[in-house]
Coordinates of C-alpha atoms and ligand atoms in Angstrom, one line a residue:
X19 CA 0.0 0.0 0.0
X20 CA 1.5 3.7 -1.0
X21 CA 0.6 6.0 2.1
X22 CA 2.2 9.5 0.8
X23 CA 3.9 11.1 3.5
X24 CA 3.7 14.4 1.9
X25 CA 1.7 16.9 2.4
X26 CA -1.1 14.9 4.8
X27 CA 1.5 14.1 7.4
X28 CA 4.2 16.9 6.7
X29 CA 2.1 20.1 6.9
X30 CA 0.9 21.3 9.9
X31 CA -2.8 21.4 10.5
X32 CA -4.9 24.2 9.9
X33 CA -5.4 27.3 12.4
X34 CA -8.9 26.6 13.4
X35 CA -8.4 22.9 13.5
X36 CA -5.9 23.0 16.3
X37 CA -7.9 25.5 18.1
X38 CA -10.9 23.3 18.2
X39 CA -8.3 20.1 19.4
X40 CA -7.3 22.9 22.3
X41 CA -10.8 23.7 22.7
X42 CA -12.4 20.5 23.4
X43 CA -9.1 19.0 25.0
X44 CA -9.6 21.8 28.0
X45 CA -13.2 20.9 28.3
X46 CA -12.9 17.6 28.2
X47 CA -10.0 17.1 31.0
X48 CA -11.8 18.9 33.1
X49 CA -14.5 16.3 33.5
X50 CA -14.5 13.7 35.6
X51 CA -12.9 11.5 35.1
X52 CA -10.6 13.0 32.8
X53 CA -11.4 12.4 29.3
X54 CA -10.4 13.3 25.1
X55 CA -12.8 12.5 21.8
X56 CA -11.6 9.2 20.4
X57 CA -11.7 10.5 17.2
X58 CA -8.3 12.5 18.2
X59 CA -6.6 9.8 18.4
X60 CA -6.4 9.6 14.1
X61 CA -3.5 11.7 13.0
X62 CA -1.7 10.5 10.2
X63 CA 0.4 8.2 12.2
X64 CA -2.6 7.3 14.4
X65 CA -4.9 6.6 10.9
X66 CA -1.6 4.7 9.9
X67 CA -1.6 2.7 13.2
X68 CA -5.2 1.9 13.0
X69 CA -4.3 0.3 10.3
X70 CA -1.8 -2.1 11.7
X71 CA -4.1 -2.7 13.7
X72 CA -7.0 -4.3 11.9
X73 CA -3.9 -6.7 10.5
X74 CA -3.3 -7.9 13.9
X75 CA -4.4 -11.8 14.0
X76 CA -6.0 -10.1 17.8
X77 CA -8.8 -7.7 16.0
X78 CA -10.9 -9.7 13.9
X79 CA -13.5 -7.6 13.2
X80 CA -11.5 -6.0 9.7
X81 CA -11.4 -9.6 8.6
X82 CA -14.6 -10.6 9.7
X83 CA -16.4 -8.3 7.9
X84 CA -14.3 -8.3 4.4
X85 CA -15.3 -11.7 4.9
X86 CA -18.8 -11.0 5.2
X87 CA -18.8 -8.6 2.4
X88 CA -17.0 -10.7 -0.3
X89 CA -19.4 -13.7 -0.4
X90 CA -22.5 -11.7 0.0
X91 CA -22.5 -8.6 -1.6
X92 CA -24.8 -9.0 -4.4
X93 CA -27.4 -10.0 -1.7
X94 CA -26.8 -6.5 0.1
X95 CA -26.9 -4.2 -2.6
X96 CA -30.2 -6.3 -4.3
X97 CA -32.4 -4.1 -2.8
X98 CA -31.3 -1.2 -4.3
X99 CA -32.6 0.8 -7.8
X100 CA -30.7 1.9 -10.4
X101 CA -28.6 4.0 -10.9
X102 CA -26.8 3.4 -7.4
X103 CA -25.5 5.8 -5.5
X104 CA -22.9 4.3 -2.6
X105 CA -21.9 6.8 0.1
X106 CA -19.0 5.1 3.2
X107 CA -19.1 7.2 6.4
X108 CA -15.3 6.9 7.5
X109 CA -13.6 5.2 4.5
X110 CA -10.4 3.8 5.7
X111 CA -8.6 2.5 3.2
X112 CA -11.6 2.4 0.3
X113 CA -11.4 -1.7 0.1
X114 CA -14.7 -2.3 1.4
X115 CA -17.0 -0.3 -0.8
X116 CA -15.1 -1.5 -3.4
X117 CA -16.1 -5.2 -3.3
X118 CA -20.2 -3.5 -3.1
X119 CA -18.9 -1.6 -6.5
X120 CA -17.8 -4.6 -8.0
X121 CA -20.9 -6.7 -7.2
X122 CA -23.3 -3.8 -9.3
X123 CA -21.2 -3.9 -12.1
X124 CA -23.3 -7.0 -14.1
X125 CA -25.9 -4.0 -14.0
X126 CA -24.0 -2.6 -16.8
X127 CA -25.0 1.2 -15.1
X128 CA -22.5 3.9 -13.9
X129 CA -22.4 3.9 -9.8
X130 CA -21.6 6.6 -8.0
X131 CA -19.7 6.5 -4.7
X132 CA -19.1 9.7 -2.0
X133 CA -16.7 9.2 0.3
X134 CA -17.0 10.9 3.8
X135 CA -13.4 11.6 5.9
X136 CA -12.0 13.6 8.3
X137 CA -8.7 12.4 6.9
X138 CA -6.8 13.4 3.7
X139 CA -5.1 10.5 4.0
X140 CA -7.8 7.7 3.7
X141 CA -9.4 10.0 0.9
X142 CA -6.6 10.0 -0.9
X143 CA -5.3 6.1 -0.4
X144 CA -9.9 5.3 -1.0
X145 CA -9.9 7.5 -4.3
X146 CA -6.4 5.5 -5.6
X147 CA -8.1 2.1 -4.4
X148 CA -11.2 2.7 -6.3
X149 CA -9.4 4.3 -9.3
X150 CA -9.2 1.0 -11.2
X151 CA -12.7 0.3 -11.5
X152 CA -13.9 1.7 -14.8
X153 CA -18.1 1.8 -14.0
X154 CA -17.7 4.3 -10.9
X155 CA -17.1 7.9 -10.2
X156 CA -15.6 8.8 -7.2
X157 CA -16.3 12.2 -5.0
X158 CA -14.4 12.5 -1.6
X159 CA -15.7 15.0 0.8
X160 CA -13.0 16.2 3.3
X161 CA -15.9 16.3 6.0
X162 CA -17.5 15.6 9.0
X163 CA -20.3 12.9 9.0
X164 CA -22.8 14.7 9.2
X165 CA -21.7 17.7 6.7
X166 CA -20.9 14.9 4.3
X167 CA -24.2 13.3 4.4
X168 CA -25.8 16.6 3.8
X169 CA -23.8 17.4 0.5
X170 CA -23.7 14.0 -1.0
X171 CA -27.7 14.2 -0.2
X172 CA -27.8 17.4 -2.7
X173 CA -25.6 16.0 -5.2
X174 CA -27.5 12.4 -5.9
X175 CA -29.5 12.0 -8.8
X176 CA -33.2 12.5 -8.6
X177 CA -33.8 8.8 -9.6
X178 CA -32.1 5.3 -8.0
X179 CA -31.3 3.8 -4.8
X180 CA -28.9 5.2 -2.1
X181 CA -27.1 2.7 0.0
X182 CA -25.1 4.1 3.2
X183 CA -22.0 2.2 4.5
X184 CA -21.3 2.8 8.4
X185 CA -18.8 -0.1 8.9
X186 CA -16.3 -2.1 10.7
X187 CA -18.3 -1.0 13.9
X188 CA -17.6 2.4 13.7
X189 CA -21.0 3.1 15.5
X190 CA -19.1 1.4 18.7
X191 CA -17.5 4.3 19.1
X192 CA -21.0 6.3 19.9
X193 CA -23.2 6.0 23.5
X194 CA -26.9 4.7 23.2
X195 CA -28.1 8.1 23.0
X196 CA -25.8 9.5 20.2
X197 CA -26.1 6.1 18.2
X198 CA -29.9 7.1 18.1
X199 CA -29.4 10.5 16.8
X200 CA -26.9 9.9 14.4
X201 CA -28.9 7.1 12.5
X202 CA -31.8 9.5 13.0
X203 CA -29.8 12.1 11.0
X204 CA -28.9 9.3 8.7
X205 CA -32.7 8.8 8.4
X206 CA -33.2 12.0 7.3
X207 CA -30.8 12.6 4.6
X208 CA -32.4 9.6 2.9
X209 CA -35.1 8.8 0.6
X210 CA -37.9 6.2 1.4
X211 CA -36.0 2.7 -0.1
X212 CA -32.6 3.7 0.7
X213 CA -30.3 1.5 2.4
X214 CA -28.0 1.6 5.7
X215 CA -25.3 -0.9 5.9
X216 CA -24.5 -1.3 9.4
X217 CA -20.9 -3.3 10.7
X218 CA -21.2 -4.1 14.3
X219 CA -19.0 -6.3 16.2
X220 CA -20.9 -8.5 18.7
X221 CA -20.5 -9.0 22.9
X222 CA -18.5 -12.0 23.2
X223 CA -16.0 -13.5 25.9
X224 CA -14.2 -10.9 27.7
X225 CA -10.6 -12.7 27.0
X226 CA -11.1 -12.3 23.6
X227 CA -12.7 -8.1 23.4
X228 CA -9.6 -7.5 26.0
X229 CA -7.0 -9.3 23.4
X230 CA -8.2 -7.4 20.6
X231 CA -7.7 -3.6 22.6
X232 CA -4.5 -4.7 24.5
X233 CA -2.4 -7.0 21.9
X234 CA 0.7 -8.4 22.8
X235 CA 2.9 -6.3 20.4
X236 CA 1.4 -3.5 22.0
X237 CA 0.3 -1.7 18.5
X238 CA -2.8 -0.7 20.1
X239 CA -1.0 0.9 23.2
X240 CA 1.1 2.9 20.4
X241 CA -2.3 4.0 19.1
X242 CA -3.8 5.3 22.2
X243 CA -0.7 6.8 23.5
X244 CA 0.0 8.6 20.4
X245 CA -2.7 10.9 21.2
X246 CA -0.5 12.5 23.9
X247 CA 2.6 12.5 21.0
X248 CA -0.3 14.6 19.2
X249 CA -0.8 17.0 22.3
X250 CA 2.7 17.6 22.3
X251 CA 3.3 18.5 19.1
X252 CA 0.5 20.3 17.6
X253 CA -0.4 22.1 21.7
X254 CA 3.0 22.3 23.0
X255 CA 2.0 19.7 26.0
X256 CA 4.8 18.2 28.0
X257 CA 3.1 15.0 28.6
X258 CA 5.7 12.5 29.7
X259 CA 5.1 9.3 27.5
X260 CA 6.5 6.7 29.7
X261 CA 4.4 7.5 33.1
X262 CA 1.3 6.9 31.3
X263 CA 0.4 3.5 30.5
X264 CA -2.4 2.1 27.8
X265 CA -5.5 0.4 29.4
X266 CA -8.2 -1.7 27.6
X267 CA -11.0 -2.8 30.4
X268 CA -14.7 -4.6 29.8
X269 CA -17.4 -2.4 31.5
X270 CA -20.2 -5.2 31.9
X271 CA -22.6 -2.6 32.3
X272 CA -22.4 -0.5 29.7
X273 CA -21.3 -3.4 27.7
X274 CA -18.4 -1.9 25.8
X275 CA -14.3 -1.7 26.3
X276 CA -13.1 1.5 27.3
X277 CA -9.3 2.4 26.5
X278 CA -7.6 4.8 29.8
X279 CA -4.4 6.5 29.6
X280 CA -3.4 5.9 33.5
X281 CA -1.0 8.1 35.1
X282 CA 1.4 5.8 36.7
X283 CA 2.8 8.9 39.3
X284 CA 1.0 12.0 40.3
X285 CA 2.0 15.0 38.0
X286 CA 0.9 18.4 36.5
X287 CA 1.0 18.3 32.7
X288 CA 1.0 21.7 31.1
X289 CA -0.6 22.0 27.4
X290 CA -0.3 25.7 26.6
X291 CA -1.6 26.4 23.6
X292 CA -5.1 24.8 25.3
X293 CA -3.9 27.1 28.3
X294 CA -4.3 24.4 30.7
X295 CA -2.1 23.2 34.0
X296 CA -3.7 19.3 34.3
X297 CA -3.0 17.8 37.6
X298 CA -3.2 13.9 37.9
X299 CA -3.6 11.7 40.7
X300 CA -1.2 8.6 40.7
X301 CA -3.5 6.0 39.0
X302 CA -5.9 8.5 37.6
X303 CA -7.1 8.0 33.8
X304 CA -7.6 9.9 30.8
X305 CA -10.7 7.7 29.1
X306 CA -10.1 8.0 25.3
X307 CA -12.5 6.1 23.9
X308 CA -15.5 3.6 24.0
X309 CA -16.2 0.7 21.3
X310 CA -19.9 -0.5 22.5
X311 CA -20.6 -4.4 21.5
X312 CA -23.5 -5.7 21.2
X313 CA -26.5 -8.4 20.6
X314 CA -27.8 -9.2 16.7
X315 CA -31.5 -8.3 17.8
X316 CA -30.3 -5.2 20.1
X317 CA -29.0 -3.7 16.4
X318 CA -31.9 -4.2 14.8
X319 CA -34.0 -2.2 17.9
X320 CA -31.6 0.5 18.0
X321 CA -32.2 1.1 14.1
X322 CA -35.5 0.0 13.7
X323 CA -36.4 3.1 16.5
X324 CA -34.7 5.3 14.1
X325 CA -37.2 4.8 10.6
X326 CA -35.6 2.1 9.2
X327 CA -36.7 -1.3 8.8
X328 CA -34.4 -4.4 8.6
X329 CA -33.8 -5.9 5.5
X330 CA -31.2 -8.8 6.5
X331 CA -28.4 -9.3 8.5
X332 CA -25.1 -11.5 8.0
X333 CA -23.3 -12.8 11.1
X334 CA -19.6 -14.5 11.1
X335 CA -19.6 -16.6 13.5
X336 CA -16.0 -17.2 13.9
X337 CA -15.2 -13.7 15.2
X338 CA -18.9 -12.7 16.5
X339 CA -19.2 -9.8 14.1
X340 CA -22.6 -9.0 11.9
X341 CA -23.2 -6.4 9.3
X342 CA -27.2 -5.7 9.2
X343 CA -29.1 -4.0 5.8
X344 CA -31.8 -1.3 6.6
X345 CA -34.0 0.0 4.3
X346 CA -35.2 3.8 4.9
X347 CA -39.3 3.6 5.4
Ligands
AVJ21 C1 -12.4 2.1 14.4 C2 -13.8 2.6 16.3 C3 -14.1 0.6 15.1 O1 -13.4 0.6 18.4 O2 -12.7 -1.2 17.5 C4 -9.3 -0.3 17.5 C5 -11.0 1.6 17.0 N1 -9.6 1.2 19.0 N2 -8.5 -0.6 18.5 C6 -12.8 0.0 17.5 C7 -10.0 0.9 17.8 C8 -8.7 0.3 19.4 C9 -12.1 0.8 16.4 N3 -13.1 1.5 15.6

């Protein structure tokens, strides 16, 4: 895989990008207990480790789901009129909508995909990925989900079938509450017979959730820690990378695996350019992110709640991970 290092990962980030990153960074370790948006943690070298990642033989739900996809995507993309329009939330590395592409080429019609990133860097390595297949036009949208969904909405063509990808259980990542709204605001920049294809990994036993967020190359721990490399270059933190330590832990209740950033001494981290003085306790945690699991029937009540009905849904039994098709009522 070519991953240009230039400009993505050379230039600095823009002005009001870092002063949002300082914004919500002195909000948020403020609470209690201490926490930052997961969705800081994908720099180029954390979008880079996320990808080493979903190679580990520990995370199984990148495999799981190509799996999925390549032996049944002409069933999940049956439902849909033509011409089709395919829109991925998050693209990664473009592989995925690609093997939905290929299934709609017998159709003989021109398919359209948007794809919706807050990184340069999948968008470029999704738009090179999908280059090679003659029958689709590719439009990239350097956005947030929401924005993107909103402009690929106005760009469609009157006639034929949308179908959403929100995959390799990106929707982990969001509380019970937000999950509702943001399929909600899926909902509504859909048509009645659209489609939503959801990834979601499933609850399974706690050995094997805690393997996959705390492998034993420690590849994960990189990923999570690089958030405070992040701090202290684009905020001018001082954060001390070897007295914090990664954590992965099962929260029954809330049935999800929380990643922590514990402070292994008390210490005052400064992070000027957020114009913060952060104090930690010896053992205290900065919680960086949440990746919800869940039953097949709970994901088809959390959509169904939303104005979607359930079309079908695929489970791989091996690795406990199901991708579920919706289609917009
Ligand atoms: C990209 C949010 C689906 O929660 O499994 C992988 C991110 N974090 N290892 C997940 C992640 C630690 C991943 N998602």
């Amino acid at each position: 895989m070519v991953n240009s290092l230039i400009p993505s990962s050379v230039a600095a980030p823009p002005v009001e990008a870092v002063r949002g990153f300082a914004r919500e960074v002195a909000r948020d370790l403020a609470l209690t207990p201490k926490q930052i948006q997961s969705k800081y943690l994908y720099d180029a070298l954390g979008s880079s480790l996320f990808e080493s990642i979903c190679r580990l033989p520990w995370y199984r739900i990148t495999r799981a789901e190509a799996r999925l996809l390549t032996r049944r995507a002409s069933e999940m993309v049956a439902p849909l009129e033509d011409p089709v329009t395919l829109l991925e939330l998050g693209c990664g590395s473009g592989e995925k909508v690609a093997l939905l592409a290929e299934a709609l080429r017998s159709r003989r019609r021109r398919v359209a995909i948007h794809l919706i990133d807050i990184s340069p860097t999948a968008l470029e390595l999704s738009e090179r990925t999908l280059g090679s297949l003659e029958h689709v036009s590719v439009v990239g949208h350097r956005a947030t989900y929401e924005e993107g969904l909103r402009h690929a909405a106005r760009e469609r063509p009157p006639q034929g079938g949308l179908l959403v990808l929100f995959l390799g259980s990106n929707i982990g990542n969001f509380d019970p509450p937000a999950s509702h709204d943001f399929l909600s605001e899926i909902r509504h920049a859909l048509r009645p017979g659209d489609g939503l294809l959801l990834g979601a990994d499933l609850v399974k036993p706690v050995k094997e959730l805690l393997l996959a967020y705390d492998d034993p190359l420690s590849v994960t721990a990189a990923f999570n820690k690089n958030v405070l490399v992040r701090m202290n270059r684009e905020l001018g933190a001082n954060f001390d990378l070897t007295s914090f330590e990664h954590r992965a832990i099962w929260n029954p209740g809330e049935r999800r695996v929380e990643m922590h950033l514990v402070s292994l001494v008390e210490q005052i981290v400064r992070i000027p350019r957020a114009d913060v003085t952060v104090a930690f306790e010896k053992g205290e945690s900065i919680w960086t992110e949440s990746s919800y699991k869940y039953e097949p029937h709970e994901i088809v009540e959390l959509v169904s709640g939303t104005g979607f009905r359930s079309h079908a849904q695929w489970t791989d039994a091996e690795a406990r991970f199901s991708l579920t098709l919706f289609v917009a009522k």
